[in-house]
DNA sequence: TATTGTTATACTCTATAACTATA
DNA sequence: TATAGTTATAGAGTATAACAATA
């Protein structure tokens, strides 16, 4: 009744399944904040880079310009992000006080979630992962726009 | 102009980005077959387990019963998968000759794609990944149905 | 001309609830 | 009652093309 699956020996498949498990776990951790993963990551990038632009956030997160629009829009509607005109076409993004509070809370939750998995893996293996995953990304990081 | 991103030090984030890169690369490799990743994996599981049921394929791939329907449906429409009534409610899935040909082609492409990344990582690190990723999955593998 | 933000739209995968017809 | 397959529907992420305003 348990099926064999030759995909189990493929790295891409294992990566996808592992990533799905961590995303689901993160989702549970963030559900109370009513924030989607894409919104949280956006919030954290703005926290790290006050006065950055929407396009820059997208570049940091591999999210296309067009797809940043509804994310920023929702964060502003909720009073977590503020923006200030720079020149006629670009904005400088910052967190509001509320946004900073939520970002801090989110980061604490992320780190609880991370700790659960780090403990599972142990120190030396974690280090290999942190060395290998960027190598995979660098192979051809998601190309933004065309 | 390059932003800092504290997420870079988080395993979940690195996994997701690395997985996205491999998925995009796989997508390019499979585009000529006009098969989506979910369809290819389904095809390969049926190849490995002739006469399995739709629900079983879903369990192997962490795809919910309801979401298997359009996948199987499209594979049958294209003449790649065949099914035979078992009892009044379950079917036995098999590949057609055409399906077997496509599955073989897909597997060859997957392995070319895999080889590119394996080469990048090297032998000992690859082994660590193949040991670690299932550990992450096992932490709480995607629970099917409710 | 190139860039920032935007709109509109489509596709892929995933999630839930409820139904049917069996067993 | 539980199971296999199904329908309908919604959400989330991602992709493309095209536009306005500005640099």
mmCIF file of C-alpha atoms (C1' of nucleotides) in Angstrom:
data_model
loop_
_atom_site.group_PDB
_atom_site.id
_atom_site.type_symbol
_atom_site.label_atom_id
_atom_site.label_comp_id
_atom_site.label_asym_id
_atom_site.label_seq_id
_atom_site.Cartn_x
_atom_site.Cartn_y
_atom_site.Cartn_z
ATOM 1 C CA UNK A 1 0.000 0.000 0.000
ATOM 2 C CA UNK A 2 2.980 2.319 0.450
ATOM 3 C CA UNK A 3 4.154 3.219 -3.022
ATOM 4 C CA UNK A 4 7.708 3.354 -4.252
ATOM 5 C CA UNK A 5 8.763 6.690 -5.614
ATOM 6 C CA UNK A 6 11.943 7.049 -7.613
ATOM 7 C CA UNK A 7 11.721 10.799 -7.128
ATOM 8 C CA UNK A 8 12.916 10.299 -3.573
ATOM 9 C CA UNK A 9 16.456 10.054 -4.902
ATOM 10 C CA UNK A 10 16.213 13.426 -6.655
ATOM 11 C CA UNK A 11 17.534 16.546 -4.996
ATOM 12 C CA UNK A 12 14.969 18.871 -6.552
ATOM 13 C CA UNK A 13 12.129 16.767 -5.226
ATOM 14 C CA UNK A 14 13.603 16.505 -1.739
ATOM 15 C CA UNK A 15 14.191 20.253 -1.655
ATOM 16 C CA UNK A 16 10.623 20.956 -2.648
ATOM 17 C CA UNK A 17 9.132 18.603 -0.083
ATOM 18 C CA UNK A 18 11.373 19.869 2.709
ATOM 19 C CA UNK A 19 10.631 23.445 1.801
ATOM 20 C CA UNK A 20 6.885 22.725 1.806
ATOM 21 C CA UNK A 21 7.124 21.306 5.320
ATOM 22 C CA UNK A 22 8.973 24.343 6.633
ATOM 23 C CA UNK A 23 6.604 26.736 4.854
ATOM 24 C CA UNK A 24 3.586 24.993 6.363
ATOM 25 C CA UNK A 25 5.147 25.172 9.806
ATOM 26 C CA UNK A 26 5.948 28.847 9.325
ATOM 27 C CA UNK A 27 2.418 29.471 8.124
ATOM 28 C CA UNK A 28 1.042 28.063 11.354
ATOM 29 C CA UNK A 29 3.431 30.204 13.365
ATOM 30 C CA UNK A 30 2.430 33.369 11.519
ATOM 31 C CA UNK A 31 -1.293 32.716 11.197
ATOM 32 C CA UNK A 32 -2.117 34.652 14.361
ATOM 33 C CA UNK A 33 -0.502 37.747 12.918
ATOM 34 C CA UNK A 34 -2.674 37.437 9.807
ATOM 35 C CA UNK A 35 0.429 37.769 7.663
ATOM 36 C CA UNK A 36 1.278 35.683 4.654
ATOM 37 C CA UNK A 37 4.876 34.571 4.166
ATOM 38 C CA UNK A 38 5.355 37.014 1.284
ATOM 39 C CA UNK A 39 4.121 39.862 3.480
ATOM 40 C CA UNK A 40 6.368 38.953 6.380
ATOM 41 C CA UNK A 41 9.465 38.744 4.237
ATOM 42 C CA UNK A 42 8.607 42.118 2.711
ATOM 43 C CA UNK A 43 8.153 43.594 6.180
ATOM 44 C CA UNK A 44 11.522 42.262 7.295
ATOM 45 C CA UNK A 45 13.367 43.556 4.253
ATOM 46 C CA UNK A 46 11.919 47.016 4.804
ATOM 47 C CA UNK A 47 12.922 46.782 8.469
ATOM 48 C CA UNK A 48 16.476 45.988 7.390
ATOM 49 C CA UNK A 49 16.556 48.716 4.739
ATOM 50 C CA UNK A 50 14.629 51.826 5.685
ATOM 51 C CA UNK A 51 13.810 54.040 2.695
ATOM 52 C CA UNK A 52 14.250 51.290 0.157
ATOM 53 C CA UNK A 53 12.000 51.165 -2.882
ATOM 54 C CA UNK A 54 9.367 48.642 -3.788
ATOM 55 C CA UNK A 55 11.378 47.374 -6.735
ATOM 56 C CA UNK A 56 14.430 46.878 -4.531
ATOM 57 C CA UNK A 57 12.442 44.788 -2.061
ATOM 58 C CA UNK A 58 11.294 42.713 -4.978
ATOM 59 C CA UNK A 59 14.852 42.229 -6.136
ATOM 60 C CA UNK A 60 15.948 41.114 -2.685
ATOM 61 C CA UNK A 61 13.120 38.583 -2.465
ATOM 62 C CA UNK A 62 12.856 37.488 -6.101
ATOM 63 C CA UNK A 63 9.369 38.915 -6.366
ATOM 64 C CA UNK A 64 8.522 40.709 -9.570
ATOM 65 C CA UNK A 65 7.687 44.392 -9.571
ATOM 66 C CA UNK A 66 4.098 43.781 -10.582
ATOM 67 C CA UNK A 67 3.585 41.296 -7.761
ATOM 68 C CA UNK A 68 4.932 43.662 -5.136
ATOM 69 C CA UNK A 69 2.023 46.041 -5.691
ATOM 70 C CA UNK A 70 -0.711 44.158 -3.803
ATOM 71 C CA UNK A 71 1.747 43.163 -1.052
ATOM 72 C CA UNK A 72 2.797 46.751 -0.314
ATOM 73 C CA UNK A 73 -0.750 47.903 -0.744
ATOM 74 C CA UNK A 74 -2.061 45.541 1.910
ATOM 75 C CA UNK A 75 0.763 46.365 4.321
ATOM 76 C CA UNK A 76 -0.015 50.063 3.952
ATOM 77 C CA UNK A 77 -3.741 49.503 4.399
ATOM 78 C CA UNK A 78 -2.977 47.742 7.657
ATOM 79 C CA UNK A 79 -0.827 50.641 8.798
ATOM 80 C CA UNK A 80 2.367 48.608 8.964
ATOM 81 C CA UNK A 81 4.261 50.342 6.165
ATOM 82 C CA UNK A 82 4.533 53.971 5.219
ATOM 83 C CA UNK A 83 5.896 55.489 2.067
ATOM 84 C CA UNK A 84 7.250 58.851 1.128
ATOM 85 C CA UNK A 85 7.641 60.187 -2.389
ATOM 86 C CA UNK A 86 11.274 60.437 -3.409
ATOM 87 C CA UNK A 87 11.122 61.646 -6.952
ATOM 88 C CA UNK A 88 8.054 61.530 -9.138
ATOM 89 C CA UNK A 89 8.262 57.824 -9.691
ATOM 90 C CA UNK A 90 9.857 56.118 -6.692
ATOM 91 C CA UNK A 91 8.896 55.864 -3.045
ATOM 92 C CA UNK A 92 10.908 55.360 0.116
ATOM 93 C CA UNK A 93 9.403 52.622 2.265
ATOM 94 C CA UNK A 94 9.601 52.545 6.061
ATOM 95 C CA UNK A 95 7.876 50.661 8.837
ATOM 96 C CA UNK A 96 5.392 52.447 11.034
ATOM 97 C CA UNK A 97 5.667 51.939 14.811
ATOM 98 C CA UNK A 98 2.957 49.316 14.464
ATOM 99 C CA UNK A 99 4.887 47.751 11.610
ATOM 100 C CA UNK A 100 8.025 47.560 13.690
ATOM 101 C CA UNK A 101 6.113 45.877 16.501
ATOM 102 C CA UNK A 102 4.630 43.301 14.158
ATOM 103 C CA UNK A 103 7.991 42.752 12.456
ATOM 104 C CA UNK A 104 9.636 42.093 15.824
ATOM 105 C CA UNK A 105 6.889 39.664 16.756
ATOM 106 C CA UNK A 106 7.160 37.922 13.392
ATOM 107 C CA UNK A 107 10.923 37.598 13.697
ATOM 108 C CA UNK A 108 10.572 36.036 17.134
ATOM 109 C CA UNK A 109 8.113 33.515 15.719
ATOM 110 C CA UNK A 110 10.354 32.791 12.766
ATOM 111 C CA UNK A 111 13.236 32.118 15.083
ATOM 112 C CA UNK A 112 11.222 29.775 17.285
ATOM 113 C CA UNK A 113 10.261 27.940 14.112
ATOM 114 C CA UNK A 114 13.860 27.923 12.881
ATOM 115 C CA UNK A 115 15.109 26.646 16.229
ATOM 116 C CA UNK A 116 12.810 23.636 16.047
ATOM 117 C CA UNK A 117 14.397 22.545 12.788
ATOM 118 C CA UNK A 118 17.948 23.498 13.719
ATOM 119 C CA UNK A 119 17.685 21.257 16.750
ATOM 120 C CA UNK A 120 16.473 18.429 14.575
ATOM 121 C CA UNK A 121 19.436 18.716 12.236
ATOM 122 C CA UNK A 122 22.287 19.436 14.574
ATOM 123 C CA UNK A 123 25.154 21.825 14.173
ATOM 124 C CA UNK A 124 27.480 20.397 11.518
ATOM 125 C CA UNK A 125 24.703 19.439 9.113
ATOM 126 C CA UNK A 126 23.054 22.839 9.470
ATOM 127 C CA UNK A 127 26.308 24.418 8.424
ATOM 128 C CA UNK A 128 26.494 22.281 5.314
ATOM 129 C CA UNK A 129 22.976 23.343 4.402
ATOM 130 C CA UNK A 130 23.798 27.013 4.831
ATOM 131 C CA UNK A 131 26.791 26.502 2.584
ATOM 132 C CA UNK A 132 25.040 24.413 -0.079
ATOM 133 C CA UNK A 133 21.712 26.156 -0.531
ATOM 134 C CA UNK A 134 23.253 29.442 -1.685
ATOM 135 C CA UNK A 135 25.342 27.460 -4.176
ATOM 136 C CA UNK A 136 22.147 26.044 -5.657
ATOM 137 C CA UNK A 137 20.591 29.502 -5.756
ATOM 138 C CA UNK A 138 23.629 30.984 -7.423
ATOM 139 C CA UNK A 139 23.412 28.405 -10.194
ATOM 140 C CA UNK A 140 20.765 30.583 -11.691
ATOM 141 C CA UNK A 141 18.979 32.722 -9.197
ATOM 142 C CA UNK A 142 15.456 33.574 -10.187
ATOM 143 C CA UNK A 143 15.869 36.129 -12.913
ATOM 144 C CA UNK A 144 13.752 39.196 -12.291
ATOM 145 C CA UNK A 145 11.808 40.828 -15.079
ATOM 146 C CA UNK A 146 12.860 40.224 -18.636
ATOM 147 C CA UNK B 1 21.582 49.676 -3.853
ATOM 148 C CA UNK B 2 21.934 46.001 -2.864
ATOM 149 C CA UNK B 3 19.742 45.508 0.171
ATOM 150 C CA UNK B 4 20.615 43.602 3.301
ATOM 151 C CA UNK B 5 18.258 40.777 4.127
ATOM 152 C CA UNK B 6 18.316 39.147 7.516
ATOM 153 C CA UNK B 7 16.292 36.284 6.075
ATOM 154 C CA UNK B 8 19.443 35.041 4.391
ATOM 155 C CA UNK B 9 20.457 33.459 7.691
ATOM 156 C CA UNK B 10 17.205 31.490 7.930
ATOM 157 C CA UNK B 11 17.037 27.901 6.776
ATOM 158 C CA UNK B 12 13.402 28.068 5.668
ATOM 159 C CA UNK B 13 14.145 31.022 3.427
ATOM 160 C CA UNK B 14 17.235 29.433 1.918
ATOM 161 C CA UNK B 15 15.342 26.216 1.262
ATOM 162 C CA UNK B 16 12.558 28.070 -0.487
ATOM 163 C CA UNK B 17 14.901 30.086 -2.686
ATOM 164 C CA UNK B 18 17.006 27.063 -3.587
ATOM 165 C CA UNK B 19 13.923 25.025 -4.340
ATOM 166 C CA UNK B 20 12.564 27.813 -6.553
ATOM 167 C CA UNK B 21 15.778 27.838 -8.573
ATOM 168 C CA UNK B 22 15.682 24.089 -9.121
ATOM 169 C CA UNK B 23 11.979 24.166 -9.963
ATOM 170 C CA UNK B 24 12.530 26.899 -12.530
ATOM 171 C CA UNK B 25 15.383 24.940 -14.077
ATOM 172 C CA UNK B 26 13.260 21.805 -14.171
ATOM 173 C CA UNK B 27 10.423 23.752 -15.719
ATOM 174 C CA UNK B 28 12.672 24.806 -18.579
ATOM 175 C CA UNK B 29 13.831 21.233 -19.048
ATOM 176 C CA UNK B 30 10.263 19.912 -19.186
ATOM 177 C CA UNK B 31 8.635 22.714 -21.148
ATOM 178 C CA UNK B 32 9.072 20.920 -24.468
ATOM 179 C CA UNK B 33 7.076 17.963 -23.173
ATOM 180 C CA UNK B 34 4.223 20.298 -22.224
ATOM 181 C CA UNK B 35 4.151 18.724 -18.789
ATOM 182 C CA UNK B 36 3.859 20.593 -15.527
ATOM 183 C CA UNK B 37 5.953 19.426 -12.590
ATOM 184 C CA UNK B 38 2.893 17.996 -10.831
ATOM 185 C CA UNK B 39 2.025 16.009 -13.942
ATOM 186 C CA UNK B 40 5.522 14.630 -14.367
ATOM 187 C CA UNK B 41 5.769 13.479 -10.788
ATOM 188 C CA UNK B 42 2.376 11.805 -11.107
ATOM 189 C CA UNK B 43 3.500 10.073 -14.288
ATOM 190 C CA UNK B 44 6.645 8.793 -12.604
ATOM 191 C CA UNK B 45 4.824 7.484 -9.557
ATOM 192 C CA UNK B 46 2.410 5.569 -11.777
ATOM 193 C CA UNK B 47 5.401 4.217 -13.728
ATOM 194 C CA UNK B 48 6.894 2.964 -10.469
ATOM 195 C CA UNK B 49 3.605 1.506 -9.205
ATOM 196 C CA UNK B 50 1.438 0.054 -11.932
ATOM 197 C CA UNK B 51 -2.192 -0.394 -10.863
ATOM 198 C CA UNK B 52 -1.964 2.081 -8.031
ATOM 199 C CA UNK B 53 -4.917 4.291 -7.229
ATOM 200 C CA UNK B 54 -5.273 8.005 -7.594
ATOM 201 C CA UNK B 55 -5.430 8.539 -3.851
ATOM 202 C CA UNK B 56 -2.243 6.528 -3.367
ATOM 203 C CA UNK B 57 -0.396 8.683 -5.885
ATOM 204 C CA UNK B 58 -1.579 11.707 -3.969
ATOM 205 C CA UNK B 59 -0.304 10.241 -0.723
ATOM 206 C CA UNK B 60 3.103 9.558 -2.246
ATOM 207 C CA UNK B 61 3.359 13.115 -3.561
ATOM 208 C CA UNK B 62 1.556 15.023 -0.814
ATOM 209 C CA UNK B 63 -1.155 16.090 -3.218
ATOM 210 C CA UNK B 64 -4.686 16.057 -1.898
ATOM 211 C CA UNK B 65 -7.280 13.743 -3.377
ATOM 212 C CA UNK B 66 -9.287 16.613 -4.795
ATOM 213 C CA UNK B 67 -6.254 18.083 -6.513
ATOM 214 C CA UNK B 68 -5.323 14.795 -8.172
ATOM 215 C CA UNK B 69 -8.511 14.871 -10.239
ATOM 216 C CA UNK B 70 -7.521 17.447 -12.859
ATOM 217 C CA UNK B 71 -3.986 16.049 -13.026
ATOM 218 C CA UNK B 72 -5.121 12.505 -13.817
ATOM 219 C CA UNK B 73 -7.817 13.851 -16.064
ATOM 220 C CA UNK B 74 -5.359 15.756 -18.212
ATOM 221 C CA UNK B 75 -2.919 12.834 -18.363
ATOM 222 C CA UNK B 76 -5.730 10.575 -19.559
ATOM 223 C CA UNK B 77 -6.938 13.122 -22.118
ATOM 224 C CA UNK B 78 -3.430 13.180 -23.530
ATOM 225 C CA UNK B 79 -3.374 9.415 -23.731
ATOM 226 C CA UNK B 80 -0.508 8.995 -21.290
ATOM 227 C CA UNK B 81 -2.406 7.249 -18.503
ATOM 228 C CA UNK B 82 -5.031 4.569 -18.588
ATOM 229 C CA UNK B 83 -7.319 3.391 -15.838
ATOM 230 C CA UNK B 84 -9.251 0.266 -15.151
ATOM 231 C CA UNK B 85 -12.117 -0.098 -12.705
ATOM 232 C CA UNK B 86 -11.181 -2.210 -9.708
ATOM 233 C CA UNK B 87 -14.264 -2.145 -7.584
ATOM 234 C CA UNK B 88 -17.074 0.340 -7.915
ATOM 235 C CA UNK B 89 -15.110 3.159 -6.425
ATOM 236 C CA UNK B 90 -11.400 2.749 -7.126
ATOM 237 C CA UNK B 91 -9.348 2.593 -10.288
ATOM 238 C CA UNK B 92 -6.039 0.981 -11.173
ATOM 239 C CA UNK B 93 -3.768 3.422 -12.992
ATOM 240 C CA UNK B 94 -1.200 2.411 -15.593
ATOM 241 C CA UNK B 95 0.863 4.178 -18.221
ATOM 242 C CA UNK B 96 0.004 3.748 -21.862
ATOM 243 C CA UNK B 97 2.858 3.017 -24.285
ATOM 244 C CA UNK B 98 2.861 6.710 -25.092
ATOM 245 C CA UNK B 99 2.929 7.481 -21.383
ATOM 246 C CA UNK B 100 5.888 5.214 -20.852
ATOM 247 C CA UNK B 101 7.754 6.935 -23.663
ATOM 248 C CA UNK B 102 7.069 10.363 -22.246
ATOM 249 C CA UNK B 103 7.947 9.213 -18.723
ATOM 250 C CA UNK B 104 11.284 7.887 -19.950
ATOM 251 C CA UNK B 105 11.993 11.123 -21.741
ATOM 252 C CA UNK B 106 11.013 13.139 -18.678
ATOM 253 C CA UNK B 107 13.228 11.064 -16.419
ATOM 254 C CA UNK B 108 16.187 11.559 -18.737
ATOM 255 C CA UNK B 109 15.595 15.308 -18.618
ATOM 256 C CA UNK B 110 15.225 15.292 -14.852
ATOM 257 C CA UNK B 111 18.497 13.470 -14.519
ATOM 258 C CA UNK B 112 20.325 15.895 -16.794
ATOM 259 C CA UNK B 113 18.933 18.663 -14.640
ATOM 260 C CA UNK B 114 19.897 16.849 -11.444
ATOM 261 C CA UNK B 115 23.403 16.193 -12.738
ATOM 262 C CA UNK B 116 23.986 19.909 -13.283
ATOM 263 C CA UNK B 117 23.308 20.620 -9.630
ATOM 264 C CA UNK B 118 25.055 17.529 -8.273
ATOM 265 C CA UNK B 119 28.200 18.598 -10.054
ATOM 266 C CA UNK B 120 27.926 22.039 -8.514
ATOM 267 C CA UNK B 121 27.672 20.640 -5.006
ATOM 268 C CA UNK B 122 30.110 17.764 -5.057
ATOM 269 C CA UNK B 123 29.777 14.338 -3.573
ATOM 270 C CA UNK B 124 30.063 14.714 0.213
ATOM 271 C CA UNK B 125 27.778 17.736 0.430
ATOM 272 C CA UNK B 126 25.167 16.056 -1.754
ATOM 273 C CA UNK B 127 25.117 13.184 0.663
ATOM 274 C CA UNK B 128 24.512 15.493 3.591
ATOM 275 C CA UNK B 129 21.589 17.043 1.724
ATOM 276 C CA UNK B 130 20.065 13.657 0.988
ATOM 277 C CA UNK B 131 20.364 12.822 4.664
ATOM 278 C CA UNK B 132 19.074 16.157 6.002
ATOM 279 C CA UNK B 133 16.151 16.947 3.743
ATOM 280 C CA UNK B 134 14.168 13.836 4.723
ATOM 281 C CA UNK B 135 14.771 14.745 8.366
ATOM 282 C CA UNK B 136 13.139 18.108 7.760
ATOM 283 C CA UNK B 137 10.252 16.443 5.943
ATOM 284 C CA UNK B 138 9.745 13.931 8.710
ATOM 285 C CA UNK B 139 9.434 16.747 11.244
ATOM 286 C CA UNK B 140 5.890 17.066 10.079
ATOM 287 C CA UNK B 141 5.338 15.850 6.597
ATOM 288 C CA UNK B 142 2.491 17.537 4.818
ATOM 289 C CA UNK B 143 -0.597 16.011 6.389
ATOM 290 C CA UNK B 144 -3.033 14.780 3.778
ATOM 291 C CA UNK B 145 -6.735 15.411 4.098
ATOM 292 C CA UNK B 146 -8.155 16.261 7.474
ATOM 293 C "C1'" DT C 1 15.213 55.731 -23.688
ATOM 294 C "C1'" DA C 2 15.130 53.465 -19.329
ATOM 295 C "C1'" DT C 3 12.876 53.135 -14.887
ATOM 296 C "C1'" DT C 4 9.010 53.016 -11.084
ATOM 297 C "C1'" DG C 5 4.881 51.886 -10.112
ATOM 298 C "C1'" DT C 6 0.655 50.226 -11.817
ATOM 299 C "C1'" DT C 7 -3.328 47.511 -14.038
ATOM 300 C "C1'" DA C 8 -5.159 43.519 -15.910
ATOM 301 C "C1'" DT C 9 -4.928 38.904 -16.594
ATOM 302 C "C1'" DA C 10 -3.691 34.080 -16.577
ATOM 303 C "C1'" DC C 11 -1.548 29.951 -14.766
ATOM 304 C "C1'" DT C 12 -0.036 26.635 -11.220
ATOM 305 C "C1'" DC C 13 -0.423 24.681 -6.972
ATOM 306 C "C1'" DT C 14 -2.913 24.226 -2.813
ATOM 307 C "C1'" DA C 15 -6.976 24.134 0.536
ATOM 308 C "C1'" DT C 16 -11.790 23.142 2.152
ATOM 309 C "C1'" DA C 17 -16.346 21.524 2.105
ATOM 310 C "C1'" DA C 18 -19.683 18.786 0.410
ATOM 311 C "C1'" DC C 19 -21.521 15.417 -2.700
ATOM 312 C "C1'" DT C 20 -21.990 10.329 -5.072
ATOM 313 C "C1'" DA C 21 -21.521 5.741 -5.100
ATOM 314 C "C1'" DT C 22 -19.732 2.363 -3.400
ATOM 315 C "C1'" DA C 23 -17.681 -1.031 0.416
ATOM 316 C "C1'" DT D 1 -19.428 4.310 8.702
ATOM 317 C "C1'" DA D 2 -15.486 4.834 6.038
ATOM 318 C "C1'" DT D 3 -13.454 5.213 1.440
ATOM 319 C "C1'" DA D 4 -12.488 6.662 -3.787
ATOM 320 C "C1'" DG D 5 -13.405 9.818 -6.721
ATOM 321 C "C1'" DT D 6 -15.519 14.079 -7.791
ATOM 322 C "C1'" DT D 7 -17.246 19.049 -7.959
ATOM 323 C "C1'" DA D 8 -16.966 23.692 -6.843
ATOM 324 C "C1'" DT D 9 -14.579 27.288 -5.044
ATOM 325 C "C1'" DA D 10 -11.133 30.083 -2.901
ATOM 326 C "C1'" DG D 11 -6.508 31.497 -1.815
ATOM 327 C "C1'" DA D 12 -1.590 32.285 -2.578
ATOM 328 C "C1'" DG D 13 2.252 32.814 -5.491
ATOM 329 C "C1'" DT D 14 3.989 33.716 -9.896
ATOM 330 C "C1'" DA D 15 4.174 35.235 -14.971
ATOM 331 C "C1'" DT D 16 3.479 38.464 -18.934
ATOM 332 C "C1'" DA D 17 2.227 42.494 -21.431
ATOM 333 C "C1'" DA D 18 1.216 47.038 -21.561
ATOM 334 C "C1'" DC D 19 0.529 51.683 -19.787
ATOM 335 C "C1'" DA D 20 1.471 56.432 -17.348
ATOM 336 C "C1'" DA D 21 4.508 59.394 -15.279
ATOM 337 C "C1'" DT D 22 9.001 60.570 -14.659
ATOM 338 C "C1'" DA D 23 14.083 60.617 -15.075
#
